[in-house]
Amino acid sequence: MVSIMVSKWVGDYITHPLYHSQLELKCIPFLDSEPVVYNDRHQILNLELFKARDVMQSPVITISPRESVAHLAHLLLETTHGGFPVAKYFGEFSCEVAYGLLTRLELCTILRHEHVQKCQLHPGSVIVPQMTYEQVSGSERDDADRSSSLVPLLEKYLSNPVYDSIYVDLVSVLC
């Protein structure tokens, strides 16, 4: 048993491990066991000393399963959040129930999709993106957060008051 472990260590030291190569080929990020995070003064932070409340915003910004295009554009332009929990409000219980999470890139992909861009501007209409979760979250999003083409599109959604009453059904793209 010891000889097998020593031979693996020697092999890993001499060449790039096979499993690491497969992770890189599949574009799966390989994370260190301890992330290295620096503060503003370029000092390493010990993340074990922090709680979630130290880095999160309160109250949490949630989006509903059916959200207006203008509100989504506003969130993407005005916040730097990496993701938004999707929650449905139940009035009889006075609480929100989590449906899932949509990242910033996934929301950008949805708003750049042709079904949203070329929709008929009828107030009160609901757009159901003809996209699967794999299309939204997978490799087809490529450069969805490119500011050169995305910012003018989001500003168009904000400047036209009709987009306040055009909704996107987000349930179909949640996993």
Backbone as JSON Lines, residues from 0, in Angstrom:
{"i":0,"aa":"M","n":[0.81,-1.18,0.0],"ca":[0.0,0.0,0.0],"c":[0.87,1.26,0.0]}
{"i":1,"aa":"V","n":[1.92,1.22,0.79],"ca":[2.82,2.36,0.88],"c":[3.51,2.58,-0.46]}
{"i":2,"aa":"S","n":[3.88,1.49,-1.13],"ca":[4.57,1.64,-2.43],"c":[3.64,2.25,-3.48]}
{"i":3,"aa":"I","n":[2.36,1.95,-3.43],"ca":[1.42,2.53,-4.37],"c":[1.27,4.03,-4.12]}
{"i":4,"aa":"M","n":[1.16,4.44,-2.87],"ca":[1.05,5.86,-2.54],"c":[2.3,6.62,-2.94]}
{"i":5,"aa":"V","n":[3.48,6.04,-2.67],"ca":[4.72,6.72,-3.02],"c":[4.85,6.84,-4.53]}
{"i":6,"aa":"S","n":[4.46,5.81,-5.27],"ca":[4.54,5.88,-6.74],"c":[3.57,6.92,-7.3]}
{"i":7,"aa":"K","n":[2.39,7.05,-6.71],"ca":[1.45,8.09,-7.16],"c":[2.01,9.48,-6.9]}
{"i":8,"aa":"W","n":[2.59,9.67,-5.71],"ca":[3.16,10.98,-5.39],"c":[4.3,11.33,-6.34]}
{"i":9,"aa":"V","n":[5.14,10.37,-6.63],"ca":[6.26,10.61,-7.55],"c":[5.73,10.91,-8.94]}
{"i":10,"aa":"G","n":[4.74,10.14,-9.38],"ca":[4.15,10.37,-10.71],"c":[3.49,11.74,-10.81]}
{"i":11,"aa":"D","n":[2.77,12.15,-9.77],"ca":[2.14,13.48,-9.76],"c":[3.17,14.59,-9.73]}
{"i":12,"aa":"Y","n":[4.31,14.34,-9.08],"ca":[5.35,15.36,-9.0],"c":[6.04,15.53,-10.36]}
{"i":13,"aa":"I","n":[6.22,14.45,-11.08],"ca":[6.95,14.49,-12.36],"c":[6.05,14.99,-13.49]}
{"i":14,"aa":"T","n":[4.8,14.54,-13.55],"ca":[3.9,14.91,-14.65],"c":[2.6,15.5,-14.1]}
{"i":15,"aa":"H","n":[1.83,16.08,-15.01],"ca":[0.52,16.62,-14.65],"c":[-0.44,15.46,-14.44]}
{"i":16,"aa":"P","n":[-1.15,15.41,-13.31],"ca":[-2.06,14.28,-13.03],"c":[-3.15,14.13,-14.11]}
{"i":17,"aa":"L","n":[-3.5,12.88,-14.41],"ca":[-4.49,12.57,-15.43],"c":[-5.85,13.18,-15.09]}
{"i":18,"aa":"Y","n":[-6.28,13.07,-13.85],"ca":[-7.6,13.58,-13.47],"c":[-7.65,15.1,-13.56]}
{"i":19,"aa":"H","n":[-6.55,15.77,-13.26],"ca":[-6.52,17.22,-13.41],"c":[-6.63,17.6,-14.88]}
{"i":20,"aa":"S","n":[-6.0,16.83,-15.75],"ca":[-6.09,17.09,-17.2],"c":[-7.52,16.92,-17.69]}
{"i":21,"aa":"Q","n":[-8.21,15.9,-17.2],"ca":[-9.59,15.7,-17.61],"c":[-10.49,16.82,-17.12]}
{"i":22,"aa":"L","n":[-10.26,17.33,-15.93],"ca":[-11.02,18.47,-15.43],"c":[-10.79,19.69,-16.3]}
{"i":23,"aa":"E","n":[-9.56,19.93,-16.72],"ca":[-9.26,21.08,-17.57],"c":[-9.89,20.92,-18.95]}
{"i":24,"aa":"L","n":[-9.9,19.7,-19.5],"ca":[-10.51,19.48,-20.81],"c":[-12.02,19.72,-20.79]}
{"i":25,"aa":"K","n":[-12.65,19.39,-19.68],"ca":[-14.09,19.6,-19.55],"c":[-14.43,21.0,-19.04]}
{"i":26,"aa":"C","n":[-13.42,21.86,-18.9],"ca":[-13.58,23.24,-18.43],"c":[-14.22,23.32,-17.05]}
{"i":27,"aa":"I","n":[-13.89,22.36,-16.22],"ca":[-14.36,22.38,-14.83],"c":[-13.27,23.05,-14.02]}
{"i":28,"aa":"P","n":[-13.6,24.11,-13.31],"ca":[-12.54,24.79,-12.56],"c":[-12.0,23.92,-11.44]}
{"i":29,"aa":"F","n":[-10.7,23.91,-11.32],"ca":[-10.05,23.17,-10.25],"c":[-9.73,24.15,-9.15]}
{"i":30,"aa":"L","n":[-10.4,24.02,-8.03],"ca":[-10.24,24.96,-6.93],"c":[-9.24,24.43,-5.92]}
{"i":31,"aa":"D","n":[-8.46,25.34,-5.38],"ca":[-7.56,24.96,-4.31],"c":[-8.38,24.59,-3.08]}
{"i":32,"aa":"S","n":[-7.78,23.8,-2.2],"ca":[-8.52,23.41,-1.0],"c":[-8.77,24.62,-0.1]}
{"i":33,"aa":"E","n":[-7.91,25.59,-0.11],"ca":[-8.08,26.82,0.65],"c":[-8.0,28.0,-0.32]}
{"i":34,"aa":"P","n":[-9.08,28.7,-0.54],"ca":[-9.01,29.85,-1.45],"c":[-8.17,30.97,-0.84]}
{"i":35,"aa":"V","n":[-7.46,31.68,-1.71],"ca":[-6.64,32.8,-1.27],"c":[-7.38,34.08,-1.63]}
{"i":36,"aa":"V","n":[-7.73,34.87,-0.61],"ca":[-8.47,36.11,-0.8],"c":[-7.67,37.24,-0.15]}
{"i":37,"aa":"Y","n":[-7.55,38.34,-0.9],"ca":[-6.81,39.49,-0.4],"c":[-7.77,40.63,-0.07]}
{"i":38,"aa":"N","n":[-7.42,41.44,0.92],"ca":[-8.21,42.63,1.22],"c":[-7.68,43.81,0.42]}
{"i":39,"aa":"D","n":[-8.18,45.0,0.71],"ca":[-7.79,46.19,-0.04],"c":[-6.31,46.54,0.12]}
{"i":40,"aa":"R","n":[-5.73,46.13,1.23],"ca":[-4.31,46.43,1.49],"c":[-3.4,45.29,1.04]}
{"i":41,"aa":"H","n":[-3.93,44.38,0.22],"ca":[-3.18,43.24,-0.35],"c":[-2.64,42.3,0.73]}
{"i":42,"aa":"Q","n":[-3.42,42.12,1.79],"ca":[-3.09,41.18,2.83],"c":[-4.03,39.98,2.69]}
{"i":43,"aa":"I","n":[-3.5,38.8,2.96],"ca":[-4.3,37.58,2.86],"c":[-5.31,37.54,4.0]}
{"i":44,"aa":"L","n":[-6.57,37.26,3.66],"ca":[-7.63,37.16,4.66],"c":[-7.85,35.71,5.05]}
{"i":45,"aa":"N","n":[-8.1,35.47,6.31],"ca":[-8.47,34.15,6.79],"c":[-9.99,34.05,6.74]}
{"i":46,"aa":"L","n":[-10.51,33.3,5.78],"ca":[-11.96,33.23,5.57],"c":[-12.69,32.5,6.69]}
{"i":47,"aa":"E","n":[-11.96,31.75,7.5],"ca":[-12.61,31.04,8.61],"c":[-13.12,32.01,9.67]}
{"i":48,"aa":"L","n":[-12.63,33.24,9.66],"ca":[-13.05,34.22,10.66],"c":[-14.31,34.96,10.24]}
{"i":49,"aa":"F","n":[-14.78,34.75,9.02],"ca":[-15.94,35.47,8.52],"c":[-17.18,34.58,8.53]}
{"i":50,"aa":"K","n":[-18.32,35.22,8.66],"ca":[-19.61,34.55,8.53],"c":[-20.27,35.03,7.25]}
{"i":51,"aa":"A","n":[-21.32,34.36,6.82],"ca":[-22.01,34.76,5.59],"c":[-22.56,36.17,5.71]}
{"i":52,"aa":"R","n":[-22.98,36.57,6.89],"ca":[-23.54,37.91,7.04],"c":[-22.5,39.01,6.83]}
{"i":53,"aa":"D","n":[-21.21,38.66,6.93],"ca":[-20.16,39.64,6.7],"c":[-20.02,40.03,5.23]}
{"i":54,"aa":"V","n":[-20.42,39.15,4.33],"ca":[-20.24,39.42,2.9],"c":[-21.54,39.56,2.13]}
{"i":55,"aa":"M","n":[-22.66,39.3,2.78],"ca":[-23.94,39.36,2.1],"c":[-24.64,40.69,2.36]}
{"i":56,"aa":"Q","n":[-25.53,41.04,1.44],"ca":[-26.33,42.24,1.6],"c":[-27.62,41.88,2.32]}
{"i":57,"aa":"S","n":[-28.07,42.77,3.16],"ca":[-29.33,42.54,3.85],"c":[-30.22,43.75,3.62]}
{"i":58,"aa":"P","n":[-31.46,43.58,3.25],"ca":[-32.16,42.33,2.95],"c":[-31.7,41.76,1.61]}
{"i":59,"aa":"V","n":[-31.9,40.48,1.46],"ca":[-31.5,39.79,0.24],"c":[-32.38,40.25,-0.93]}
{"i":60,"aa":"I","n":[-31.76,40.52,-2.06],"ca":[-32.51,40.9,-3.26],"c":[-32.93,39.62,-3.97]}
{"i":61,"aa":"T","n":[-34.23,39.38,-4.0],"ca":[-34.77,38.2,-4.67],"c":[-35.54,38.62,-5.9]}
{"i":62,"aa":"I","n":[-35.72,37.67,-6.8],"ca":[-36.58,37.9,-7.96],"c":[-37.68,36.87,-7.93]}
{"i":63,"aa":"S","n":[-38.82,37.23,-8.49],"ca":[-39.95,36.31,-8.49],"c":[-39.88,35.41,-9.73]}
{"i":64,"aa":"P","n":[-40.62,34.31,-9.75],"ca":[-40.6,33.42,-10.91],"c":[-41.1,34.1,-12.18]}
{"i":65,"aa":"R","n":[-41.89,35.15,-12.06],"ca":[-42.35,35.93,-13.22],"c":[-41.97,37.37,-12.94]}
{"i":66,"aa":"E","n":[-40.94,37.85,-13.64],"ca":[-40.36,39.16,-13.35],"c":[-40.38,40.03,-14.6]}
{"i":67,"aa":"S","n":[-40.53,41.34,-14.42],"ca":[-40.57,42.24,-15.57],"c":[-39.17,42.39,-16.17]}
{"i":68,"aa":"V","n":[-39.13,42.6,-17.47],"ca":[-37.88,42.77,-18.19],"c":[-37.14,43.99,-17.67]}
{"i":69,"aa":"A","n":[-37.86,45.07,-17.4],"ca":[-37.23,46.29,-16.91],"c":[-36.61,46.08,-15.53]}
{"i":70,"aa":"H","n":[-37.27,45.32,-14.66],"ca":[-36.73,45.08,-13.33],"c":[-35.45,44.25,-13.42]}
{"i":71,"aa":"L","n":[-35.44,43.23,-14.27],"ca":[-34.23,42.42,-14.44],"c":[-33.09,43.27,-14.99]}
{"i":72,"aa":"A","n":[-33.4,44.14,-15.96],"ca":[-32.37,45.03,-16.51],"c":[-31.85,45.98,-15.44]}
{"i":73,"aa":"H","n":[-32.75,46.49,-14.61],"ca":[-32.35,47.38,-13.51],"c":[-31.4,46.67,-12.55]}
{"i":74,"aa":"L","n":[-31.73,45.44,-12.18],"ca":[-30.88,44.69,-11.26],"c":[-29.49,44.47,-11.84]}
{"i":75,"aa":"L","n":[-29.43,44.13,-13.13],"ca":[-28.14,43.86,-13.75],"c":[-27.29,45.12,-13.89]}
{"i":76,"aa":"L","n":[-27.94,46.25,-14.13],"ca":[-27.19,47.49,-14.28],"c":[-26.79,48.11,-12.94]}
{"i":77,"aa":"E","n":[-27.63,47.98,-11.94],"ca":[-27.41,48.71,-10.69],"c":[-26.74,47.91,-9.58]}
{"i":78,"aa":"T","n":[-26.63,46.6,-9.73],"ca":[-25.99,45.8,-8.69],"c":[-24.8,45.05,-9.28]}
{"i":79,"aa":"T","n":[-23.96,44.58,-8.39],"ca":[-22.81,43.76,-8.82],"c":[-22.96,42.33,-8.33]}
{"i":80,"aa":"H","n":[-24.17,41.96,-7.92],"ca":[-24.4,40.61,-7.38],"c":[-24.11,39.56,-8.45]}
{"i":81,"aa":"G","n":[-23.58,38.44,-8.0],"ca":[-23.28,37.35,-8.92],"c":[-24.46,36.44,-9.16]}
{"i":82,"aa":"G","n":[-25.48,36.52,-8.33],"ca":[-26.65,35.67,-8.49],"c":[-27.82,36.2,-7.7]}
{"i":83,"aa":"F","n":[-29.0,35.73,-8.07],"ca":[-30.23,36.2,-7.43],"c":[-31.1,34.99,-7.12]}
{"i":84,"aa":"P","n":[-31.51,34.82,-5.86],"ca":[-32.44,33.74,-5.54],"c":[-33.82,34.02,-6.15]}
{"i":85,"aa":"V","n":[-34.42,33.0,-6.69],"ca":[-35.78,33.1,-7.23],"c":[-36.7,32.59,-6.14]}
{"i":86,"aa":"A","n":[-37.61,33.46,-5.7],"ca":[-38.5,33.1,-4.59],"c":[-39.92,33.51,-4.92]}
{"i":87,"aa":"K","n":[-40.87,32.67,-4.54],"ca":[-42.28,32.97,-4.74],"c":[-42.9,33.32,-3.4]}
{"i":88,"aa":"Y","n":[-43.67,34.4,-3.41],"ca":[-44.31,34.88,-2.18],"c":[-45.67,34.21,-2.02]}
{"i":89,"aa":"F","n":[-45.91,33.65,-0.85],"ca":[-47.2,33.06,-0.52],"c":[-47.88,33.94,0.51]}
{"i":90,"aa":"G","n":[-48.94,34.63,0.09],"ca":[-49.63,35.59,0.94],"c":[-50.28,34.97,2.16]}
{"i":91,"aa":"E","n":[-50.85,33.76,2.0],"ca":[-51.56,33.19,3.14],"c":[-50.61,32.79,4.26]}
{"i":92,"aa":"F","n":[-49.32,32.56,3.93],"ca":[-48.35,32.22,4.96],"c":[-47.4,33.38,5.26]}
{"i":93,"aa":"S","n":[-47.5,34.46,4.49],"ca":[-46.64,35.64,4.63],"c":[-45.15,35.27,4.59]}
{"i":94,"aa":"C","n":[-44.8,34.45,3.6],"ca":[-43.4,34.06,3.48],"c":[-43.04,33.82,2.02]}
{"i":95,"aa":"E","n":[-41.75,33.8,1.75],"ca":[-41.25,33.48,0.42],"c":[-40.66,32.09,0.44]}
{"i":96,"aa":"V","n":[-40.88,31.34,-0.64],"ca":[-40.35,30.0,-0.78],"c":[-39.36,30.0,-1.93]}
{"i":97,"aa":"A","n":[-38.18,29.47,-1.7],"ca":[-37.13,29.47,-2.71],"c":[-37.44,28.48,-3.83]}
{"i":98,"aa":"Y","n":[-37.32,28.95,-5.07],"ca":[-37.5,28.09,-6.23],"c":[-36.16,27.67,-6.8]}
{"i":99,"aa":"G","n":[-35.17,28.53,-6.68],"ca":[-33.86,28.23,-7.24],"c":[-33.0,29.48,-7.24]}
{"i":100,"aa":"L","n":[-31.94,29.45,-8.03],"ca":[-31.0,30.55,-8.1],"c":[-30.63,30.77,-9.56]}
{"i":101,"aa":"L","n":[-30.64,32.02,-9.98],"ca":[-30.18,32.38,-11.32],"c":[-28.96,33.28,-11.17]}
{"i":102,"aa":"T","n":[-27.89,32.92,-11.84],"ca":[-26.68,33.73,-11.77],"c":[-26.82,34.94,-12.69]}
{"i":103,"aa":"R","n":[-25.9,35.86,-12.53],"ca":[-25.88,37.07,-13.35],"c":[-25.73,36.71,-14.84]}
{"i":104,"aa":"L","n":[-24.85,35.77,-15.14],"ca":[-24.65,35.37,-16.54],"c":[-25.9,34.7,-17.12]}
{"i":105,"aa":"E","n":[-26.6,33.94,-16.31],"ca":[-27.82,33.3,-16.8],"c":[-28.89,34.35,-17.1]}
{"i":106,"aa":"L","n":[-29.03,35.36,-16.25],"ca":[-30.0,36.43,-16.52],"c":[-29.6,37.21,-17.77]}
{"i":107,"aa":"C","n":[-28.32,37.46,-17.94],"ca":[-27.86,38.15,-19.15],"c":[-28.19,37.34,-20.4]}
{"i":108,"aa":"T","n":[-27.98,36.03,-20.32],"ca":[-28.29,35.15,-21.45],"c":[-29.77,35.19,-21.78]}
{"i":109,"aa":"I","n":[-30.62,35.18,-20.77],"ca":[-32.07,35.22,-20.99],"c":[-32.47,36.53,-21.64]}
{"i":110,"aa":"L","n":[-31.95,37.65,-21.14],"ca":[-32.34,38.95,-21.7],"c":[-31.76,39.2,-23.08]}
{"i":111,"aa":"R","n":[-30.69,38.52,-23.44],"ca":[-30.13,38.67,-24.78],"c":[-30.78,37.72,-25.79]}
{"i":112,"aa":"H","n":[-31.6,36.8,-25.32],"ca":[-32.23,35.82,-26.2],"c":[-33.23,36.5,-27.14]}
{"i":113,"aa":"E","n":[-33.34,35.98,-28.33],"ca":[-34.18,36.63,-29.35],"c":[-35.66,36.67,-28.97]}
{"i":114,"aa":"H","n":[-36.15,35.73,-28.18],"ca":[-37.56,35.77,-27.77],"c":[-37.86,37.01,-26.92]}
{"i":115,"aa":"V","n":[-36.88,37.46,-26.16],"ca":[-37.07,38.65,-25.35],"c":[-36.86,39.9,-26.19]}
{"i":116,"aa":"Q","n":[-35.81,39.9,-27.03],"ca":[-35.49,41.08,-27.82],"c":[-36.53,41.39,-28.89]}
{"i":117,"aa":"K","n":[-37.1,40.34,-29.49],"ca":[-38.02,40.54,-30.61],"c":[-39.47,40.33,-30.22]}
{"i":118,"aa":"C","n":[-39.75,40.46,-28.93],"ca":[-41.13,40.25,-28.5],"c":[-42.01,41.41,-28.94]}
{"i":119,"aa":"Q","n":[-43.28,41.12,-29.1],"ca":[-44.24,42.17,-29.41],"c":[-44.47,42.99,-28.15]}
{"i":120,"aa":"L","n":[-44.43,44.29,-28.29],"ca":[-44.53,45.16,-27.12],"c":[-45.97,45.36,-26.69]}
{"i":121,"aa":"H","n":[-46.57,44.31,-26.16],"ca":[-47.92,44.37,-25.63],"c":[-47.84,44.35,-24.11]}
{"i":122,"aa":"P","n":[-48.27,45.41,-23.45],"ca":[-48.21,45.44,-21.99],"c":[-48.97,44.26,-21.38]}
{"i":123,"aa":"G","n":[-48.39,43.67,-20.37],"ca":[-49.0,42.55,-19.68],"c":[-48.65,41.2,-20.27]}
{"i":124,"aa":"S","n":[-47.94,41.15,-21.39],"ca":[-47.6,39.87,-21.99],"c":[-46.48,39.18,-21.21]}
{"i":125,"aa":"V","n":[-46.5,37.87,-21.26],"ca":[-45.51,37.06,-20.56],"c":[-44.68,36.31,-21.59]}
{"i":126,"aa":"I","n":[-43.37,36.45,-21.5],"ca":[-42.45,35.77,-22.41],"c":[-41.96,34.52,-21.71]}
{"i":127,"aa":"V","n":[-42.1,33.4,-22.39],"ca":[-41.54,32.15,-21.88],"c":[-40.33,31.85,-22.75]}
{"i":128,"aa":"P","n":[-39.11,32.01,-22.22],"ca":[-37.92,31.76,-23.03],"c":[-37.91,30.33,-23.55]}
{"i":129,"aa":"Q","n":[-37.71,30.2,-24.83],"ca":[-37.65,28.87,-25.45],"c":[-36.23,28.32,-25.29]}
{"i":130,"aa":"M","n":[-35.82,28.23,-24.07],"ca":[-34.48,27.77,-23.74],"c":[-34.56,26.75,-22.62]}
{"i":131,"aa":"T","n":[-33.68,25.79,-22.65],"ca":[-33.6,24.84,-21.55],"c":[-32.59,25.35,-20.53]}
{"i":132,"aa":"Y","n":[-32.58,24.74,-19.37],"ca":[-31.62,25.14,-18.35],"c":[-30.19,24.93,-18.85]}
{"i":133,"aa":"E","n":[-29.97,23.87,-19.6],"ca":[-28.63,23.59,-20.12],"c":[-28.17,24.68,-21.08]}
{"i":134,"aa":"Q","n":[-29.09,25.21,-21.89],"ca":[-28.72,26.28,-22.81],"c":[-28.4,27.57,-22.06]}
{"i":135,"aa":"V","n":[-29.15,27.83,-21.0],"ca":[-28.94,29.06,-20.24],"c":[-27.65,28.99,-19.44]}
{"i":136,"aa":"S","n":[-27.39,27.85,-18.82],"ca":[-26.24,27.76,-17.92],"c":[-25.0,27.16,-18.56]}
{"i":137,"aa":"G","n":[-25.15,26.57,-19.74],"ca":[-24.04,25.86,-20.34],"c":[-23.17,26.68,-21.25]}
{"i":138,"aa":"S","n":[-22.57,26.0,-22.18],"ca":[-21.56,26.63,-23.04],"c":[-22.15,27.59,-24.06]}
{"i":139,"aa":"E","n":[-23.47,27.56,-24.25],"ca":[-24.06,28.43,-25.27],"c":[-24.16,29.88,-24.83]}
{"i":140,"aa":"R","n":[-23.84,30.16,-23.57],"ca":[-23.92,31.54,-23.12],"c":[-22.69,32.34,-23.49]}
{"i":141,"aa":"D","n":[-21.57,31.66,-23.8],"ca":[-20.28,32.24,-24.17],"c":[-19.99,33.56,-23.48]}
{"i":142,"aa":"D","n":[-20.15,34.68,-24.19],"ca":[-19.8,35.99,-23.65],"c":[-21.06,36.77,-23.29]}
{"i":143,"aa":"A","n":[-21.93,36.15,-22.52],"ca":[-23.22,36.78,-22.25],"c":[-23.1,38.08,-21.47]}
{"i":144,"aa":"D","n":[-22.04,38.25,-20.73],"ca":[-21.92,39.45,-19.91],"c":[-21.01,40.49,-20.55]}
{"i":145,"aa":"R","n":[-20.82,40.43,-21.87],"ca":[-20.0,41.44,-22.54],"c":[-20.7,42.78,-22.44]}
{"i":146,"aa":"S","n":[-20.03,43.7,-21.82],"ca":[-20.67,44.99,-21.58],"c":[-20.85,45.79,-22.86]}
{"i":147,"aa":"S","n":[-20.06,45.54,-23.89],"ca":[-20.16,46.34,-25.11],"c":[-21.52,46.19,-25.78]}
{"i":148,"aa":"S","n":[-22.1,45.0,-25.76],"ca":[-23.39,44.81,-26.41],"c":[-24.54,44.69,-25.41]}
{"i":149,"aa":"L","n":[-24.23,44.39,-24.17],"ca":[-25.29,44.15,-23.19],"c":[-25.8,45.44,-22.56]}
{"i":150,"aa":"V","n":[-24.92,46.36,-22.23],"ca":[-25.34,47.59,-21.55],"c":[-26.33,48.39,-22.38]}
{"i":151,"aa":"P","n":[-26.09,48.61,-23.68],"ca":[-27.11,49.34,-24.46],"c":[-28.46,48.62,-24.51]}
{"i":152,"aa":"L","n":[-28.43,47.3,-24.55],"ca":[-29.68,46.54,-24.56],"c":[-30.43,46.72,-23.24]}
{"i":153,"aa":"L","n":[-29.72,46.64,-22.12],"ca":[-30.36,46.81,-20.82],"c":[-30.88,48.24,-20.65]}
{"i":154,"aa":"E","n":[-30.15,49.21,-21.16],"ca":[-30.62,50.6,-21.08],"c":[-31.87,50.81,-21.94]}
{"i":155,"aa":"K","n":[-31.94,50.08,-23.06],"ca":[-33.15,50.15,-23.9],"c":[-34.35,49.59,-23.13]}
{"i":156,"aa":"Y","n":[-34.13,48.49,-22.42],"ca":[-35.21,47.9,-21.62],"c":[-35.67,48.87,-20.53]}
{"i":157,"aa":"L","n":[-34.74,49.63,-19.96],"ca":[-35.1,50.57,-18.9],"c":[-35.76,51.83,-19.43]}
{"i":158,"aa":"S","n":[-35.34,52.29,-20.6],"ca":[-35.86,53.56,-21.11],"c":[-37.26,53.44,-21.71]}
{"i":159,"aa":"N","n":[-37.62,52.26,-22.18],"ca":[-38.94,52.06,-22.76],"c":[-39.91,51.61,-21.66]}
{"i":160,"aa":"P","n":[-40.91,52.43,-21.32],"ca":[-41.81,52.08,-20.2],"c":[-42.66,50.84,-20.45]}
{"i":161,"aa":"V","n":[-42.76,50.39,-21.68],"ca":[-43.55,49.19,-21.97],"c":[-42.92,47.96,-21.32]}
{"i":162,"aa":"Y","n":[-41.57,47.96,-21.21],"ca":[-40.89,46.79,-20.63],"c":[-41.15,46.65,-19.13]}
{"i":163,"aa":"D","n":[-41.75,47.66,-18.5],"ca":[-42.17,47.52,-17.1],"c":[-43.31,46.53,-16.96]}
{"i":164,"aa":"S","n":[-44.1,46.38,-18.02],"ca":[-45.26,45.48,-17.94],"c":[-45.13,44.28,-18.88]}
{"i":165,"aa":"I","n":[-43.91,43.98,-19.32],"ca":[-43.64,42.75,-20.07],"c":[-42.84,41.85,-19.15]}
{"i":166,"aa":"Y","n":[-43.31,40.64,-18.96],"ca":[-42.74,39.76,-17.96],"c":[-42.05,38.57,-18.6]}
{"i":167,"aa":"V","n":[-41.03,38.06,-17.9],"ca":[-40.32,36.85,-18.32],"c":[-40.64,35.76,-17.31]}
{"i":168,"aa":"D","n":[-41.08,34.61,-17.8],"ca":[-41.36,33.47,-16.94],"c":[-40.05,32.71,-16.73]}
{"i":169,"aa":"L","n":[-39.5,32.78,-15.52],"ca":[-38.19,32.22,-15.24],"c":[-38.25,30.75,-14.79]}
{"i":170,"aa":"V","n":[-39.44,30.24,-14.54],"ca":[-39.56,28.87,-14.03],"c":[-39.03,27.86,-15.05]}
{"i":171,"aa":"S","n":[-39.21,28.16,-16.34],"ca":[-38.8,27.19,-17.36],"c":[-37.29,27.04,-17.46]}
{"i":172,"aa":"V","n":[-36.53,28.01,-16.98],"ca":[-35.07,27.92,-17.08],"c":[-34.41,27.52,-15.77]}
{"i":173,"aa":"L","n":[-35.19,27.37,-14.71],"ca":[-34.62,26.88,-13.46],"c":[-34.46,25.38,-13.54]}
{"i":174,"aa":"C","n":[-33.4,24.88,-12.91],"ca":[-33.18,23.42,-12.97],"c":[-34.04,22.7,-11.96]}
